[in-house]
Amino acid sequence: ESIQVELIDRFGLLPQPAKNLVLISELRMQAQAIGVLKIQGDSKAARIDFAPDANINPGKLIELIQTQPKTYKLDGVTRLVFQFSEDSGQERILSIKTLLSQLANA
């Protein structure tokens, strides 16, 4: 957050690509904290590769897959694949951040 404040102070309001870069940096820190190895995606779908010892709530993961099978599915033991309903890049990033927050073992 302090980097974002500094950028705004020096350059003024950030354009959307710069805002997305800040969001992606936050997402990376959040992902590393719970044991995510990789996040890949495009405008329609994404996948998250978890470390074998990821600090996630398996009950919440199973609940997501069972209640929304068209959106979420497992691809192997450590990969979650899901579909996006969001249109913008910023909305997709925020959607992944929310998903990781839901899956994190509190």
Short mmCIF file of C-alpha atoms in Angstrom, two decimals:
data_model
loop_
_atom_site.label_atom_id
_atom_site.label_comp_id
_atom_site.label_asym_id
_atom_site.label_seq_id
_atom_site.Cartn_x
_atom_site.Cartn_y
_atom_site.Cartn_z
CA GLU A 1 0.00 0.00 0.00
CA SER A 2 2.85 2.37 0.78
CA ILE A 3 4.30 1.83 -2.70
CA GLN A 4 0.95 2.66 -4.25
CA VAL A 5 0.70 5.84 -2.16
CA GLU A 6 4.23 6.80 -3.23
CA LEU A 7 3.40 6.22 -6.91
CA ILE A 8 0.28 8.37 -6.65
CA ASP A 9 2.25 11.07 -4.83
CA ARG A 10 4.91 11.18 -7.56
CA PHE A 11 2.86 10.59 -10.69
CA GLY A 12 -0.77 11.36 -9.84
CA LEU A 13 -3.69 9.00 -10.20
CA LEU A 14 -2.62 5.60 -11.48
CA PRO A 15 -3.89 4.30 -14.81
CA GLN A 16 -5.74 0.97 -14.70
CA PRO A 17 -2.71 -1.13 -15.81
CA ALA A 18 -0.69 0.27 -12.89
CA LYS A 19 -3.56 -0.44 -10.48
CA ASN A 20 -3.68 -3.99 -11.81
CA LEU A 21 0.04 -4.36 -11.22
CA VAL A 22 -0.41 -3.37 -7.58
CA LEU A 23 -3.30 -5.85 -7.25
CA ILE A 24 -1.20 -8.61 -8.80
CA SER A 25 1.61 -7.91 -6.34
CA GLU A 26 -0.85 -8.19 -3.45
CA LEU A 27 -2.21 -11.41 -4.95
CA ARG A 28 1.30 -12.88 -5.18
CA MET A 29 1.99 -12.19 -1.51
CA GLN A 30 -1.36 -13.68 -0.50
CA ALA A 31 -0.77 -16.74 -2.69
CA GLN A 32 2.72 -17.39 -1.33
CA ALA A 33 1.43 -17.18 2.24
CA ILE A 34 -0.95 -20.11 1.73
CA GLY A 35 1.25 -22.25 -0.51
CA VAL A 36 0.19 -21.45 -4.05
CA LEU A 37 2.87 -22.36 -6.56
CA LYS A 38 1.34 -20.84 -9.68
CA ILE A 39 -1.73 -19.00 -10.93
CA GLN A 40 -2.43 -18.98 -14.65
CA GLY A 41 -5.44 -17.72 -16.49
CA ASP A 42 -7.02 -15.93 -19.36
CA SER A 43 -10.27 -14.03 -19.83
CA LYS A 44 -12.45 -17.14 -19.37
CA ALA A 45 -10.76 -19.48 -16.90
CA ALA A 46 -7.86 -19.85 -14.51
CA ARG A 47 -6.01 -22.53 -12.62
CA ILE A 48 -4.27 -22.48 -9.29
CA ASP A 49 -1.48 -24.96 -8.52
CA PHE A 50 -1.11 -25.60 -4.80
CA ALA A 51 1.97 -26.97 -3.05
CA PRO A 52 1.36 -30.43 -1.55
CA ASP A 53 1.53 -28.87 1.92
CA ALA A 54 -0.57 -25.78 1.11
CA ASN A 55 -2.29 -24.14 4.05
CA ILE A 56 -5.84 -24.30 2.66
CA ASN A 57 -9.13 -25.45 4.09
CA PRO A 58 -9.97 -28.71 2.26
CA GLY A 59 -13.57 -28.56 3.49
CA LYS A 60 -14.09 -25.18 1.84
CA LEU A 61 -12.49 -26.44 -1.37
CA ILE A 62 -14.80 -29.47 -1.47
CA GLU A 63 -17.80 -27.25 -0.71
CA LEU A 64 -16.97 -24.95 -3.66
CA ILE A 65 -16.60 -27.90 -6.02
CA GLN A 66 -19.82 -29.57 -4.85
CA THR A 67 -21.98 -26.44 -4.81
CA GLN A 68 -20.62 -24.93 -8.05
CA PRO A 69 -19.42 -27.83 -10.24
CA LYS A 70 -19.70 -25.79 -13.45
CA THR A 71 -17.36 -23.16 -12.02
CA TYR A 72 -14.82 -25.13 -9.95
CA LYS A 73 -13.17 -28.50 -10.50
CA LEU A 74 -10.01 -30.29 -9.48
CA ASP A 75 -7.49 -31.24 -12.13
CA GLY A 76 -5.28 -33.71 -10.32
CA VAL A 77 -4.48 -33.56 -6.64
CA THR A 78 -3.06 -30.05 -6.38
CA ARG A 79 -4.70 -28.03 -9.17
CA LEU A 80 -7.97 -26.10 -9.02
CA VAL A 81 -9.49 -25.00 -12.33
CA PHE A 82 -12.31 -22.47 -12.41
CA GLN A 83 -14.32 -20.34 -14.82
CA PHE A 84 -14.58 -16.56 -14.64
CA SER A 85 -17.83 -14.64 -14.82
CA GLU A 86 -16.03 -11.28 -14.56
CA ASP A 87 -15.22 -9.20 -17.63
CA SER A 88 -12.37 -6.92 -16.60
CA GLY A 89 -8.87 -7.87 -15.57
CA GLN A 90 -9.25 -6.02 -12.29
CA GLU A 91 -12.45 -7.93 -11.46
CA ARG A 92 -10.76 -11.27 -12.25
CA ILE A 93 -7.80 -10.42 -10.00
CA LEU A 94 -10.14 -9.45 -7.18
CA SER A 95 -12.10 -12.66 -7.74
CA ILE A 96 -8.94 -14.75 -7.31
CA LYS A 97 -7.99 -12.77 -4.18
CA THR A 98 -11.44 -13.48 -2.72
CA LEU A 99 -11.16 -17.17 -3.61
CA LEU A 100 -7.77 -17.45 -1.91
CA SER A 101 -9.15 -15.71 1.18
CA GLN A 102 -11.99 -18.21 1.31
CA LEU A 103 -9.65 -21.18 0.94
CA ALA A 104 -7.02 -19.98 3.42
CA ASN A 105 -6.83 -21.94 6.65
CA ALA A 106 -7.66 -19.37 9.29
#
